[in-house]
mmCIF file of C-alpha atoms and ligand atoms in Angstrom:
data_model
loop_
_atom_site.group_PDB
_atom_site.id
_atom_site.type_symbol
_atom_site.label_atom_id
_atom_site.label_comp_id
_atom_site.label_asym_id
_atom_site.label_seq_id
_atom_site.Cartn_x
_atom_site.Cartn_y
_atom_site.Cartn_z
ATOM 1 C CA MET A 8 -17.595 -30.166 -31.089
ATOM 2 C CA LEU A 9 -14.118 -29.890 -32.663
ATOM 3 C CA ARG A 10 -13.283 -30.982 -36.167
ATOM 4 C CA LEU A 11 -10.082 -30.727 -38.202
ATOM 5 C CA LYS A 12 -10.480 -31.259 -41.925
ATOM 6 C CA ASN A 13 -7.382 -31.827 -44.031
ATOM 7 C CA VAL A 14 -5.275 -29.527 -41.900
ATOM 8 C CA THR A 15 -1.775 -28.794 -43.134
ATOM 9 C CA THR A 16 0.792 -26.780 -41.171
ATOM 10 C CA HIS A 17 4.292 -25.634 -42.149
ATOM 11 C CA TYR A 18 7.205 -24.155 -40.267
ATOM 12 C CA GLY A 19 8.860 -22.352 -43.141
ATOM 13 C CA LYS A 20 9.693 -25.215 -45.457
ATOM 14 C CA VAL A 21 9.176 -27.906 -42.831
ATOM 15 C CA HIS A 22 5.919 -29.735 -43.505
ATOM 16 C CA ALA A 23 4.809 -30.508 -39.928
ATOM 17 C CA LEU A 24 1.193 -31.635 -40.555
ATOM 18 C CA ARG A 25 -0.097 -33.274 -43.709
ATOM 19 C CA HIS A 26 -3.861 -33.374 -44.271
ATOM 20 C CA VAL A 27 -4.761 -34.158 -40.697
ATOM 21 C CA SER A 28 -8.450 -34.900 -40.114
ATOM 22 C CA LEU A 29 -9.807 -35.636 -36.680
ATOM 23 C CA HIS A 30 -12.778 -34.882 -34.487
ATOM 24 C CA LEU A 31 -13.740 -34.676 -30.857
ATOM 25 C CA GLU A 32 -17.279 -34.805 -29.481
ATOM 26 C CA ALA A 33 -18.618 -33.067 -26.382
ATOM 27 C CA GLY A 34 -17.611 -34.840 -23.197
ATOM 28 C CA GLU A 35 -14.974 -37.002 -24.860
ATOM 29 C CA ILE A 36 -11.328 -37.526 -24.038
ATOM 30 C CA VAL A 37 -9.414 -38.081 -27.242
ATOM 31 C CA THR A 38 -5.709 -38.808 -27.175
ATOM 32 C CA LEU A 39 -3.076 -38.129 -29.803
ATOM 33 C CA ILE A 40 -0.160 -40.491 -29.513
ATOM 34 C CA GLY A 41 3.030 -40.641 -31.503
ATOM 35 C CA ALA A 42 6.795 -40.477 -31.233
ATOM 36 C CA ASN A 43 8.810 -37.354 -30.642
ATOM 37 C CA GLY A 44 8.528 -35.043 -33.647
ATOM 38 C CA ALA A 45 5.357 -36.694 -34.997
ATOM 39 C CA GLY A 46 3.485 -33.378 -34.919
ATOM 40 C CA LYS A 47 1.426 -33.673 -31.725
ATOM 41 C CA THR A 48 2.320 -30.259 -30.318
ATOM 42 C CA THR A 49 1.848 -28.736 -33.754
ATOM 43 C CA ILE A 50 -1.747 -30.022 -33.838
ATOM 44 C CA LEU A 51 -2.534 -28.319 -30.514
ATOM 45 C CA ASN A 52 -0.785 -25.117 -31.540
ATOM 46 C CA THR A 53 -2.585 -25.125 -34.865
ATOM 47 C CA ILE A 54 -5.953 -25.462 -33.124
ATOM 48 C CA SER A 55 -5.104 -22.676 -30.694
ATOM 49 C CA GLY A 56 -3.806 -20.441 -33.470
ATOM 50 C CA VAL A 57 -0.213 -20.281 -32.224
ATOM 51 C CA THR A 58 1.060 -21.826 -35.477
ATOM 52 C CA PRO A 59 -1.734 -21.181 -37.983
ATOM 53 C CA ALA A 60 -2.661 -23.834 -40.522
ATOM 54 C CA SER A 61 -1.564 -23.309 -44.112
ATOM 55 C CA GLY A 62 -4.445 -25.408 -45.408
ATOM 56 C CA GLY A 63 -7.664 -27.105 -44.361
ATOM 57 C CA ASP A 64 -10.330 -26.083 -41.865
ATOM 58 C CA ILE A 65 -10.767 -26.195 -38.131
ATOM 59 C CA LEU A 66 -14.338 -26.085 -36.854
ATOM 60 C CA PHE A 67 -15.407 -25.592 -33.257
ATOM 61 C CA GLN A 68 -19.109 -25.997 -32.555
ATOM 62 C CA LYS A 69 -19.669 -25.933 -36.315
ATOM 63 C CA GLN A 70 -17.971 -22.547 -36.665
ATOM 64 C CA VAL A 71 -14.754 -22.207 -38.689
ATOM 65 C CA ILE A 72 -12.102 -20.985 -36.280
ATOM 66 C CA THR A 73 -9.039 -21.370 -38.475
ATOM 67 C CA PRO A 74 -8.145 -17.676 -38.655
ATOM 68 C CA LEU A 75 -9.137 -16.752 -35.088
ATOM 69 C CA ALA A 76 -6.637 -15.168 -32.723
ATOM 70 C CA PRO A 77 -5.713 -17.187 -29.609
ATOM 71 C CA ASP A 78 -7.540 -14.809 -27.254
ATOM 72 C CA ARG A 79 -10.799 -15.269 -29.168
ATOM 73 C CA LEU A 80 -10.491 -19.021 -28.779
ATOM 74 C CA VAL A 81 -10.326 -18.684 -25.016
ATOM 75 C CA ARG A 82 -13.573 -16.731 -25.121
ATOM 76 C CA LEU A 83 -15.133 -19.531 -27.135
ATOM 77 C CA GLY A 84 -14.201 -21.952 -24.351
ATOM 78 C CA ILE A 85 -10.911 -23.442 -25.530
ATOM 79 C CA SER A 86 -8.027 -23.502 -23.029
ATOM 80 C CA GLN A 87 -4.554 -24.845 -23.668
ATOM 81 C CA VAL A 88 -2.098 -26.270 -21.169
ATOM 82 C CA PRO A 89 1.154 -25.882 -23.065
ATOM 83 C CA GLU A 90 4.092 -28.250 -23.261
ATOM 84 C CA GLY A 91 6.410 -27.868 -20.278
ATOM 85 C CA ARG A 92 3.716 -26.464 -17.962
ATOM 86 C CA GLN A 93 4.902 -22.811 -18.021
ATOM 87 C CA VAL A 94 3.514 -21.563 -14.740
ATOM 88 C CA PHE A 95 4.662 -18.163 -13.472
ATOM 89 C CA LYS A 96 7.394 -19.349 -11.157
ATOM 90 C CA PRO A 97 7.919 -16.360 -8.873
ATOM 91 C CA MET A 98 4.174 -16.042 -8.246
ATOM 92 C CA THR A 99 2.220 -17.996 -5.685
ATOM 93 C CA VAL A 100 -0.276 -20.727 -6.510
ATOM 94 C CA GLU A 101 -3.156 -18.341 -5.829
ATOM 95 C CA GLU A 102 -1.673 -15.606 -8.000
ATOM 96 C CA ASN A 103 -1.198 -18.052 -10.871
ATOM 97 C CA LEU A 104 -4.824 -19.128 -10.598
ATOM 98 C CA GLU A 105 -6.040 -15.526 -10.483
ATOM 99 C CA LEU A 106 -4.030 -14.792 -13.593
ATOM 100 C CA GLY A 107 -5.706 -17.762 -15.238
ATOM 101 C CA ALA A 108 -9.001 -15.968 -14.750
ATOM 102 C CA TYR A 109 -7.825 -12.506 -15.770
ATOM 103 C CA LEU A 110 -5.513 -13.422 -18.626
ATOM 104 C CA ARG A 111 -8.346 -15.409 -20.067
ATOM 105 C CA TYR A 112 -10.686 -12.466 -20.311
ATOM 106 C CA ARG A 113 -12.819 -12.778 -17.273
ATOM 107 C CA ALA A 114 -11.714 -9.398 -16.035
ATOM 108 C CA ARG A 115 -15.341 -8.408 -15.441
ATOM 109 C CA ASP A 116 -15.961 -11.285 -13.070
ATOM 110 C CA THR A 117 -16.323 -10.504 -9.413
ATOM 111 C CA THR A 118 -13.759 -11.604 -6.877
ATOM 112 C CA ASP A 119 -16.444 -13.926 -5.500
ATOM 113 C CA GLU A 120 -16.778 -15.819 -8.758
ATOM 114 C CA ILE A 121 -13.019 -16.155 -9.067
ATOM 115 C CA ARG A 122 -12.809 -17.412 -5.451
ATOM 116 C CA LYS A 123 -15.471 -19.984 -6.203
ATOM 117 C CA ASP A 124 -13.605 -21.285 -9.234
ATOM 118 C CA MET A 125 -10.423 -21.398 -7.199
ATOM 119 C CA GLN A 126 -12.163 -23.494 -4.547
ATOM 120 C CA GLU A 127 -13.225 -25.866 -7.294
ATOM 121 C CA VAL A 128 -9.595 -26.178 -8.476
ATOM 122 C CA PHE A 129 -8.593 -26.882 -4.858
ATOM 123 C CA ARG A 130 -11.268 -29.559 -4.613
ATOM 124 C CA LEU A 131 -9.783 -31.278 -7.663
ATOM 125 C CA PHE A 132 -6.183 -30.776 -6.550
ATOM 126 C CA PRO A 133 -6.024 -30.604 -2.728
ATOM 127 C CA ARG A 134 -2.217 -30.344 -2.960
ATOM 128 C CA LEU A 135 -2.604 -26.899 -4.471
ATOM 129 C CA GLU A 136 -4.676 -25.672 -1.563
ATOM 130 C CA GLU A 137 -1.997 -26.793 0.893
ATOM 131 C CA ARG A 138 0.468 -24.759 -1.127
ATOM 132 C CA ARG A 139 -1.677 -21.800 -2.032
ATOM 133 C CA ARG A 140 0.818 -19.219 -0.776
ATOM 134 C CA GLN A 141 3.934 -20.988 -2.055
ATOM 135 C CA ALA A 142 5.889 -19.710 -5.079
ATOM 136 C CA ALA A 143 5.036 -21.933 -8.039
ATOM 137 C CA GLY A 144 8.686 -22.364 -9.024
ATOM 138 C CA THR A 145 9.495 -24.031 -5.692
ATOM 139 C CA MET A 146 6.942 -26.815 -6.176
ATOM 140 C CA SER A 147 7.530 -30.280 -7.628
ATOM 141 C CA GLY A 148 6.974 -30.971 -11.317
ATOM 142 C CA GLY A 149 3.710 -32.746 -10.559
ATOM 143 C CA GLU A 150 2.397 -29.854 -8.501
ATOM 144 C CA GLN A 151 3.363 -27.407 -11.240
ATOM 145 C CA GLN A 152 1.482 -29.545 -13.750
ATOM 146 C CA MET A 153 -1.578 -29.519 -11.471
ATOM 147 C CA LEU A 154 -1.259 -25.743 -11.272
ATOM 148 C CA ALA A 155 -0.968 -25.401 -15.054
ATOM 149 C CA ILE A 156 -4.178 -27.420 -15.442
ATOM 150 C CA GLY A 157 -5.857 -25.483 -12.624
ATOM 151 C CA ARG A 158 -4.929 -22.202 -14.257
ATOM 152 C CA ALA A 159 -6.466 -23.334 -17.545
ATOM 153 C CA LEU A 160 -9.644 -24.364 -15.681
ATOM 154 C CA MET A 161 -10.015 -20.852 -14.256
ATOM 155 C CA ALA A 162 -11.205 -19.814 -17.738
ATOM 156 C CA ARG A 163 -14.093 -22.319 -17.464
ATOM 157 C CA PRO A 164 -13.221 -24.095 -20.705
ATOM 158 C CA THR A 165 -15.473 -26.543 -22.490
ATOM 159 C CA LEU A 166 -12.472 -27.871 -24.422
ATOM 160 C CA LEU A 167 -9.102 -28.443 -22.825
ATOM 161 C CA LEU A 168 -5.969 -28.961 -24.934
ATOM 162 C CA LEU A 169 -3.244 -30.733 -22.955
ATOM 163 C CA ASP A 170 0.320 -31.257 -24.135
ATOM 164 C CA GLU A 171 2.107 -34.187 -22.451
ATOM 165 C CA PRO A 172 0.974 -33.545 -18.883
ATOM 166 C CA SER A 173 2.705 -36.730 -17.695
ATOM 167 C CA ILE A 174 6.175 -35.901 -18.952
ATOM 168 C CA GLY A 175 8.874 -36.412 -16.335
ATOM 169 C CA LEU A 176 6.399 -37.282 -13.568
ATOM 170 C CA ALA A 177 6.348 -40.303 -11.269
ATOM 171 C CA PRO A 178 3.639 -42.913 -12.048
ATOM 172 C CA LEU A 179 1.601 -42.125 -8.932
ATOM 173 C CA VAL A 180 1.496 -38.441 -9.796
ATOM 174 C CA VAL A 181 0.472 -39.269 -13.363
ATOM 175 C CA GLN A 182 -2.343 -41.415 -11.969
ATOM 176 C CA ASP A 183 -3.502 -38.545 -9.805
ATOM 177 C CA ILE A 184 -3.564 -36.076 -12.679
ATOM 178 C CA PHE A 185 -5.262 -38.490 -15.072
ATOM 179 C CA ARG A 186 -7.902 -39.248 -12.431
ATOM 180 C CA VAL A 187 -8.762 -35.544 -12.346
ATOM 181 C CA LEU A 188 -8.973 -35.421 -16.153
ATOM 182 C CA GLY A 189 -11.475 -38.270 -15.982
ATOM 183 C CA GLN A 190 -13.409 -36.381 -13.319
ATOM 184 C CA LEU A 191 -13.555 -33.253 -15.494
ATOM 185 C CA ARG A 192 -15.058 -35.298 -18.285
ATOM 186 C CA ASP A 193 -17.453 -37.311 -16.135
ATOM 187 C CA GLU A 194 -18.642 -34.581 -13.760
ATOM 188 C CA ARG A 195 -18.510 -31.494 -15.951
ATOM 189 C CA GLY A 196 -18.601 -32.822 -19.479
ATOM 190 C CA VAL A 197 -15.364 -31.067 -20.396
ATOM 191 C CA SER A 198 -13.896 -32.324 -23.670
ATOM 192 C CA ILE A 199 -10.190 -33.037 -23.586
ATOM 193 C CA LEU A 200 -7.678 -33.408 -26.377
ATOM 194 C CA LEU A 201 -4.768 -35.144 -24.680
ATOM 195 C CA VAL A 202 -1.366 -35.321 -26.338
ATOM 196 C CA GLU A 203 0.781 -38.028 -24.789
ATOM 197 C CA GLN A 204 3.923 -40.069 -25.276
ATOM 198 C CA ASN A 205 2.703 -42.187 -22.382
ATOM 199 C CA ALA A 206 0.463 -44.128 -24.742
ATOM 200 C CA LYS A 207 -0.634 -46.768 -22.276
ATOM 201 C CA ALA A 208 -1.892 -44.401 -19.590
ATOM 202 C CA ALA A 209 -3.482 -42.123 -22.194
ATOM 203 C CA LEU A 210 -5.354 -44.941 -23.952
ATOM 204 C CA LYS A 211 -6.601 -46.294 -20.639
ATOM 205 C CA LEU A 212 -8.165 -42.936 -19.846
ATOM 206 C CA ALA A 213 -9.320 -41.837 -23.289
ATOM 207 C CA ASP A 214 -12.475 -42.722 -25.205
ATOM 208 C CA ARG A 215 -10.769 -42.625 -28.594
ATOM 209 C CA GLY A 216 -7.321 -42.104 -29.984
ATOM 210 C CA TYR A 217 -5.335 -41.128 -33.063
ATOM 211 C CA VAL A 218 -1.846 -42.335 -33.856
ATOM 212 C CA LEU A 219 0.358 -39.792 -35.562
ATOM 213 C CA GLU A 220 3.491 -40.474 -37.596
ATOM 214 C CA THR A 221 5.515 -37.758 -39.332
ATOM 215 C CA GLY A 222 2.628 -35.332 -39.467
ATOM 216 C CA LYS A 223 -0.014 -37.810 -40.601
ATOM 217 C CA VAL A 224 -2.780 -39.732 -38.878
ATOM 218 C CA VAL A 225 -1.917 -43.379 -39.510
ATOM 219 C CA LEU A 226 -4.462 -45.040 -37.247
ATOM 220 C CA GLU A 227 -7.581 -44.100 -35.300
ATOM 221 C CA GLY A 228 -10.129 -45.893 -33.209
ATOM 222 C CA ALA A 229 -11.685 -46.599 -29.847
ATOM 223 C CA ALA A 230 -9.060 -46.415 -27.113
ATOM 224 C CA ASP A 231 -9.616 -50.009 -25.977
ATOM 225 C CA GLU A 232 -9.184 -51.213 -29.560
ATOM 226 C CA LEU A 233 -5.954 -49.279 -29.968
ATOM 227 C CA LEU A 234 -4.660 -50.772 -26.720
ATOM 228 C CA GLU A 235 -5.129 -54.218 -28.279
ATOM 229 C CA ASN A 236 -3.888 -53.257 -31.743
ATOM 230 C CA ALA A 237 -0.765 -55.219 -32.716
ATOM 231 C CA GLU A 238 0.870 -52.281 -34.487
ATOM 232 C CA VAL A 239 0.248 -49.924 -31.560
ATOM 233 C CA LYS A 240 1.545 -52.531 -29.142
ATOM 234 C CA ARG A 241 4.705 -52.987 -31.171
ATOM 235 C CA ALA A 242 5.450 -49.308 -31.722
ATOM 236 C CA TYR A 243 4.122 -47.631 -28.565
ATOM 237 C CA LEU A 244 3.375 -50.221 -25.904
ATOM 238 C CA GLY A 245 6.229 -52.659 -26.495
ATOM 239 C CA LYS A 246 8.702 -53.748 -23.869
ATOM 240 C CA ASP A 247 11.298 -51.344 -25.205
ATOM 241 C CA LYS A 248 8.828 -48.523 -24.643
ATOM 242 C CA LYS A 249 8.349 -49.469 -21.032
ATOM 243 C CA GLU A 250 10.427 -46.623 -19.684
ATOM 244 C CA ILE A 251 8.096 -44.086 -21.267
ATOM 245 C CA TRP A 252 5.265 -44.752 -18.878
ATOM 246 C CA GLU A 253 7.086 -46.376 -16.021
ATOM 247 C CA ARG A 254 9.702 -43.792 -15.324
HETATM 248 N N1 ADP B 13 9.341 -23.941 -34.358
HETATM 249 C C1 ADP B 13 9.648 -24.894 -35.240
HETATM 250 N N2 ADP B 13 10.376 -24.621 -36.330
HETATM 251 C C2 ADP B 13 10.678 -25.585 -37.246
HETATM 252 N N3 ADP B 13 10.286 -26.861 -37.150
HETATM 253 C C3 ADP B 13 9.556 -27.205 -36.084
HETATM 254 C C4 ADP B 13 9.194 -26.245 -35.066
HETATM 255 N N4 ADP B 13 8.464 -26.878 -34.121
HETATM 256 C C5 ADP B 13 8.377 -28.167 -34.523
HETATM 257 N N5 ADP B 13 9.021 -28.358 -35.689
HETATM 258 C C6 ADP B 13 9.116 -29.628 -36.453
HETATM 259 O O1 ADP B 13 7.798 -30.064 -36.733
HETATM 260 C C7 ADP B 13 7.677 -31.465 -36.522
HETATM 261 C C8 ADP B 13 6.607 -31.767 -35.487
HETATM 262 O O2 ADP B 13 7.016 -31.262 -34.225
HETATM 263 P P1 ADP B 13 6.108 -31.326 -32.924
HETATM 264 O O3 ADP B 13 4.721 -30.941 -33.279
HETATM 265 O O4 ADP B 13 6.775 -30.534 -31.875
HETATM 266 O O5 ADP B 13 6.154 -32.879 -32.570
HETATM 267 P P2 ADP B 13 5.738 -33.655 -31.236
HETATM 268 O O6 ADP B 13 5.003 -32.713 -30.361
HETATM 269 O O7 ADP B 13 4.912 -34.796 -31.700
HETATM 270 O O8 ADP B 13 7.006 -34.128 -30.610
HETATM 271 C C9 ADP B 13 9.067 -31.951 -36.136
HETATM 272 O O9 ADP B 13 9.707 -32.411 -37.297
HETATM 273 C C10 ADP B 13 9.725 -30.714 -35.597
HETATM 274 O O10 ADP B 13 11.121 -30.782 -35.778
HETATM 275 MG MG1 MG B 14 5.402 -32.104 -28.424
#
């Protein structure tokens, strides 16, 4: 469904991605793991057109999307949940979700359809329903992350790009959010490209994974194989990395 072929991305003279090739099939959760600065966010932003590639091709459903504007991608079914959540803090939960529908070009939809999608978000994240009239900025980090995901779902994506949803969240909240990601895959067949520093949790959820180092893919494979891989264990799952997923 999504394929990157030899994708290279620069920030001015900084070479952030070097010939990255990866793919994601329909209904798969694929995780990108790697240290800070490895290029994970750049991959998502290159796919979504925020930082366009300087070389290579990006194909979505066999169509080259490399030069497409971000709004066109949303119409194709690609939704991004950016790093740091970025919900509209003064607005209520409901207003954020409505914006997710309108900002993502469903302006012609009826209120009924939008209500129905909102109910579906509330089914996945009951906490959001309890807080539907609360200002987003007054909610906990976990609730804001749920809202950011919910807002992306309001566009009815077939591919979800997620940037470190677990960052700064307590383990139980991470579990809750990852459970919903699994549900989206299993019940709706949504494909998810999941960027994570929390390698252990991500590999437990994902079908496959790619390990990124300084802008290059250095390892790829089935998630359960990567979990057992000595190099991955040493670099990303070692004792000294414990705090990453247990904070
Ligand atoms: N806006 C930017 N301008 C210049 N360099 C950047 C910018 N954003 C990221 N970089 C550099 O690109 C590399 C990859 O960054 P990033 O994709 O954010 O990594 P990650 O998400 O894996 O932590 C890093 O070396 C980072 O310093
Ligand atoms: Mg990042």
